[in-house]
GROMACS .gro file of C-alpha atoms in nm:
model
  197
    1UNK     CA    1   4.443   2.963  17.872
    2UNK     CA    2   4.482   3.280  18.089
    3UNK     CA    3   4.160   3.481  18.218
    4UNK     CA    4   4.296   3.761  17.969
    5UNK     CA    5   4.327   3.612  17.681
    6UNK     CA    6   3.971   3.391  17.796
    7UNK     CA    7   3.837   3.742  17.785
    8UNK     CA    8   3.973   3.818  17.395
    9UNK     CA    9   3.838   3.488  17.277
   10UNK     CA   10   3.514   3.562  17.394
   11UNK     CA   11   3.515   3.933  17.277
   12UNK     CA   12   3.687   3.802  16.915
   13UNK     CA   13   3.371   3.537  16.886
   14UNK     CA   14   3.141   3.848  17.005
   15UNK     CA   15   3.224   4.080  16.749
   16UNK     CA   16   3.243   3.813  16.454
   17UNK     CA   17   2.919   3.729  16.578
   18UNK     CA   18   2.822   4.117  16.640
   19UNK     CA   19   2.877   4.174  16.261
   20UNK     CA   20   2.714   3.891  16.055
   21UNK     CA   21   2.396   3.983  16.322
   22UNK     CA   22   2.436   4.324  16.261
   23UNK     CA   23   2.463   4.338  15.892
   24UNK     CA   24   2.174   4.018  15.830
   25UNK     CA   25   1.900   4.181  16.079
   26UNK     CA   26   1.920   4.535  15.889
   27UNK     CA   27   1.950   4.360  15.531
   28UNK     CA   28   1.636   4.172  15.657
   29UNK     CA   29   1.466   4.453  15.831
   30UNK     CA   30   1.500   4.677  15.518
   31UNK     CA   31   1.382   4.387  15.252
   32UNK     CA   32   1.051   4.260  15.387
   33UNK     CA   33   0.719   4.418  15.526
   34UNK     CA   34   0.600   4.018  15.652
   35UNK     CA   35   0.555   4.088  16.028
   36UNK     CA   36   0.747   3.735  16.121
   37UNK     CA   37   1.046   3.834  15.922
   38UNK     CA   38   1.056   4.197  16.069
   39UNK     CA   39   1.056   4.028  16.433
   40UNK     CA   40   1.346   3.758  16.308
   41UNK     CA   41   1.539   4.071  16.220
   42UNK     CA   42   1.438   4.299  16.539
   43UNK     CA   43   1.574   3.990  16.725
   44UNK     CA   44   1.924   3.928  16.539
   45UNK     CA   45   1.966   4.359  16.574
   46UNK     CA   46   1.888   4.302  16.963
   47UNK     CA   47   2.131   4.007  16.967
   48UNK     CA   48   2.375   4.199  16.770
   49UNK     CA   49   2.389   4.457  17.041
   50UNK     CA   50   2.423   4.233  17.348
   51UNK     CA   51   2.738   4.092  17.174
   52UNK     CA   52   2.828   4.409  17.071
   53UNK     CA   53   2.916   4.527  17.477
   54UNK     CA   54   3.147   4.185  17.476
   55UNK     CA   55   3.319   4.277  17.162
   56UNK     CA   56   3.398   4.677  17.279
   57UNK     CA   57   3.571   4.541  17.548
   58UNK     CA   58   3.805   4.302  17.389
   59UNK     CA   59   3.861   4.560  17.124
   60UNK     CA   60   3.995   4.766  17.372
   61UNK     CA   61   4.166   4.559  17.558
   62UNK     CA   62   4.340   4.400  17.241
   63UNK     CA   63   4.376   4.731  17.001
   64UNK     CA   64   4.386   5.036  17.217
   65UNK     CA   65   4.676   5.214  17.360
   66UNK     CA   66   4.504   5.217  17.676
   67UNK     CA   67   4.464   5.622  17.696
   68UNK     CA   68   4.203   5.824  17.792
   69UNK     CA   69   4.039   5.829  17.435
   70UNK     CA   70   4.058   5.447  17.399
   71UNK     CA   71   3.874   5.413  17.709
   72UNK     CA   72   3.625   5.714  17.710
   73UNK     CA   73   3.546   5.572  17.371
   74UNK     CA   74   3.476   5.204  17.497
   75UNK     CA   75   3.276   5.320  17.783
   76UNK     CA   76   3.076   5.508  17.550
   77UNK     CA   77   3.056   5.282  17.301
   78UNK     CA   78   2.897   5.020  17.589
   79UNK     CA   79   2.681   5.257  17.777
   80UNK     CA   80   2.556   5.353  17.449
   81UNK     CA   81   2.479   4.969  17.298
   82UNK     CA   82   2.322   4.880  17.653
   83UNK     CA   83   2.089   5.184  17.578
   84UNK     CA   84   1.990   5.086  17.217
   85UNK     CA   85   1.976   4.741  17.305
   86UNK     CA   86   1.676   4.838  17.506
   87UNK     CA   87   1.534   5.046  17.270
   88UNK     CA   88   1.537   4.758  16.988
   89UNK     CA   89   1.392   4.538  17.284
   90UNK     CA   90   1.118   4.743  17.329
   91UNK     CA   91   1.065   4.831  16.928
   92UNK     CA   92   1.071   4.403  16.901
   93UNK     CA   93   0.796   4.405  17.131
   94UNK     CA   94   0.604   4.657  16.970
   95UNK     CA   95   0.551   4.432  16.681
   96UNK     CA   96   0.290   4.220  16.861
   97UNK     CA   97   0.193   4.477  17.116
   98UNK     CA   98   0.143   4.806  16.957
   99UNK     CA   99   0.147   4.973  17.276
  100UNK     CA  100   0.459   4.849  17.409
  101UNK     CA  101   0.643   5.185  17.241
  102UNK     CA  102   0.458   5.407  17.478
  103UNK     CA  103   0.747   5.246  17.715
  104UNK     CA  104   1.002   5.464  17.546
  105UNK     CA  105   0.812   5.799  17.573
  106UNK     CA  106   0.757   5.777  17.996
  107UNK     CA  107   0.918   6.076  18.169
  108UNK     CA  108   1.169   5.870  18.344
  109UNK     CA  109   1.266   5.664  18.033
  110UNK     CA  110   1.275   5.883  17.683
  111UNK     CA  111   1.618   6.041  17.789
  112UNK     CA  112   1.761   5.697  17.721
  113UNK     CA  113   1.551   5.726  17.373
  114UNK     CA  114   1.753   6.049  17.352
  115UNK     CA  115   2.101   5.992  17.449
  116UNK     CA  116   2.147   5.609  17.380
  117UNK     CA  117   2.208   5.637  16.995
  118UNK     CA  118   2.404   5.927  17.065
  119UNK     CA  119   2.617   5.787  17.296
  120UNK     CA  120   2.680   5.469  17.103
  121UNK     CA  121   2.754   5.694  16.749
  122UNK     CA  122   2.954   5.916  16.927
  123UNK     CA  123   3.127   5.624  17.136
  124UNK     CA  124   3.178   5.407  16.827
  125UNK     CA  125   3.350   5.675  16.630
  126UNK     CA  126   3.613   5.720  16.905
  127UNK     CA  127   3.682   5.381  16.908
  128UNK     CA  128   3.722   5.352  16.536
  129UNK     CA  129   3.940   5.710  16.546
  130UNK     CA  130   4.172   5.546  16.776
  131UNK     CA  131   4.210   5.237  16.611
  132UNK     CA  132   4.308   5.429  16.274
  133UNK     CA  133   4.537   5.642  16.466
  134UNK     CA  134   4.705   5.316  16.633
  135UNK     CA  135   4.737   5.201  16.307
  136UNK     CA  136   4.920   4.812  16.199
  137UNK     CA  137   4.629   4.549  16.169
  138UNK     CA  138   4.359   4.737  16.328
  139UNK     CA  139   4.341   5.016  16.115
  140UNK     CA  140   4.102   4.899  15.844
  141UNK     CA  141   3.853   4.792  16.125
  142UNK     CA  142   3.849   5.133  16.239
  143UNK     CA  143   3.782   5.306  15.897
  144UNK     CA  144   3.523   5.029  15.832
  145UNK     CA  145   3.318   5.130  16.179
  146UNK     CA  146   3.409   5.494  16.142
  147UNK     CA  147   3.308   5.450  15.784
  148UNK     CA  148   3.016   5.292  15.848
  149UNK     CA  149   2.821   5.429  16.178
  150UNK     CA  150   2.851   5.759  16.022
  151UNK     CA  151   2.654   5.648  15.719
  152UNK     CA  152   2.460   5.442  15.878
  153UNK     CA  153   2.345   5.735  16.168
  154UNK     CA  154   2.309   5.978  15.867
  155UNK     CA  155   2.015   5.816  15.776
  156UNK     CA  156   1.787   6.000  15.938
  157UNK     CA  157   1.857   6.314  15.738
  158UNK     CA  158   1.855   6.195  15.395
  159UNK     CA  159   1.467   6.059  15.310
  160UNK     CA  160   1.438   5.836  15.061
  161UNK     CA  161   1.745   5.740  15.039
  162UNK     CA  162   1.759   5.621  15.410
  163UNK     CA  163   1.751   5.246  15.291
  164UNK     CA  164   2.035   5.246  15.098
  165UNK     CA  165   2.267   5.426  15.386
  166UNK     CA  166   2.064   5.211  15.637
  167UNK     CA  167   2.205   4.912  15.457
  168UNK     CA  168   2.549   4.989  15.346
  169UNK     CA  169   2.626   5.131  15.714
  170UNK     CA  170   2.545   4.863  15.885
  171UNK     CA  171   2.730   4.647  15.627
  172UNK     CA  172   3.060   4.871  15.655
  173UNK     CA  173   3.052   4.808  16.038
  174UNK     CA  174   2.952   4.465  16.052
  175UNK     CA  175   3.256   4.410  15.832
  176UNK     CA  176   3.457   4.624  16.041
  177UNK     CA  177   3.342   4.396  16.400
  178UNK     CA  178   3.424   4.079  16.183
  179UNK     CA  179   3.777   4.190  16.081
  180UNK     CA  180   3.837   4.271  16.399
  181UNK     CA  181   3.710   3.999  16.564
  182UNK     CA  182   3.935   3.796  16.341
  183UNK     CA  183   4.219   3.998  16.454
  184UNK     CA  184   4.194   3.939  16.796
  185UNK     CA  185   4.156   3.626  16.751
  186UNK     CA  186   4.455   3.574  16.553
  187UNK     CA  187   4.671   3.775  16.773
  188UNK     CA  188   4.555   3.524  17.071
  189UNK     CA  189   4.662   3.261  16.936
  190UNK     CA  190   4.981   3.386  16.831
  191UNK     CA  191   5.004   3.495  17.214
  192UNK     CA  192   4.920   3.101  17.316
  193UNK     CA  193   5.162   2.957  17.052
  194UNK     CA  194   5.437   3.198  17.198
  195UNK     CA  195   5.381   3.141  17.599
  196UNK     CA  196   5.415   2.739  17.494
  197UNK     CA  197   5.723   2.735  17.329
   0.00000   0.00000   0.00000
């Protein structure tokens, strides 16, 4: 197996497992006040996100048509999951040390606070726009992310009814990392059965 299509495989497995994480830790964040369960589901969130960065890359490399958009939108996309992947460390430490979220409002620290879940809406919408506009296989898994990072970020603006857009985001774009992530997997192999023949 070739170091490129080593580097799908991995990404594929990443964003399969970026998507059950994804869509489990909010379901379990959102249904439980026990503080053990909470920190079970700050922890599959936080593991969601490292795999996330794995998965971007693969995505592009596998999906994109390599343009400027494809890759401004993967860059931001990773800078932007390496941000809030600190930000849910710090909130999973918070559970058992209170203090811990002081961390996120030091002056040389809350502009990540500020600009990581920007970056990472902002960079995940690009991603999913380009993979709708590229069209064949990897269409749906664009509308699915598109779909559901912009219902999932909207959140914060609708009150009560944060919950519900909390959880059906985060479902929408889990499903959209695991159909992808069965995509590129599937289109590896097909590469692998073709270079042995």
């Amino acid at each position: 197996m070739s170091k490129h299509l080593s580097l799908r495989w991995l990404g594929s497995i990443a964003a399969i497992v970026t998507g059950f994480l994804l869509a489990g830790g909010h379901l379990l964040e959102e249904t439980t006040n026990a503080e053990t369960w909470i920190m079970l589901a700050k922890n599959m969130i936080f593991l969601a996100h490292l795999a996330m960065a794995f998965a971007f890359i693969a995505i592009y490399d596998s999906h994109s048509n390599k343009n400027v958009w494809g890759a401004a939108g993967m860059l931001l996309a990773t800078a932007g999951t390496i941000f809030v992947t600190a930000i849910v460390f710090v909130e999973t430490a918070s559970i058992t040390m209170p203090d811990a979220t002081a961390l996120l409002d030091g002056s040389g620290v809350s502009w990540i606070t500020g600009t990581g879940p920007l970056l990472f809406v902002l960079g995940i919408v690009m991603v999913g726009a380009e993979l709708i506009i590229r069209g064949e296989k990897a269409r749906a898994g664009g509308v699915l992310l598109v779909m559901g990072t912009i219902l999932f970020a909207s959140a914060e603006f609708i009150g009560v009814f944060a919950p519900v857009s909390i959880l059906t985001g985060s479902a929408l774009t889990g499903a959209g990392f695991i159909w992808l992530g069965i995509h590129i997997n599937k289109a590896e192999e097909q590469q692998v059965s073709e270079s042995t023949i």
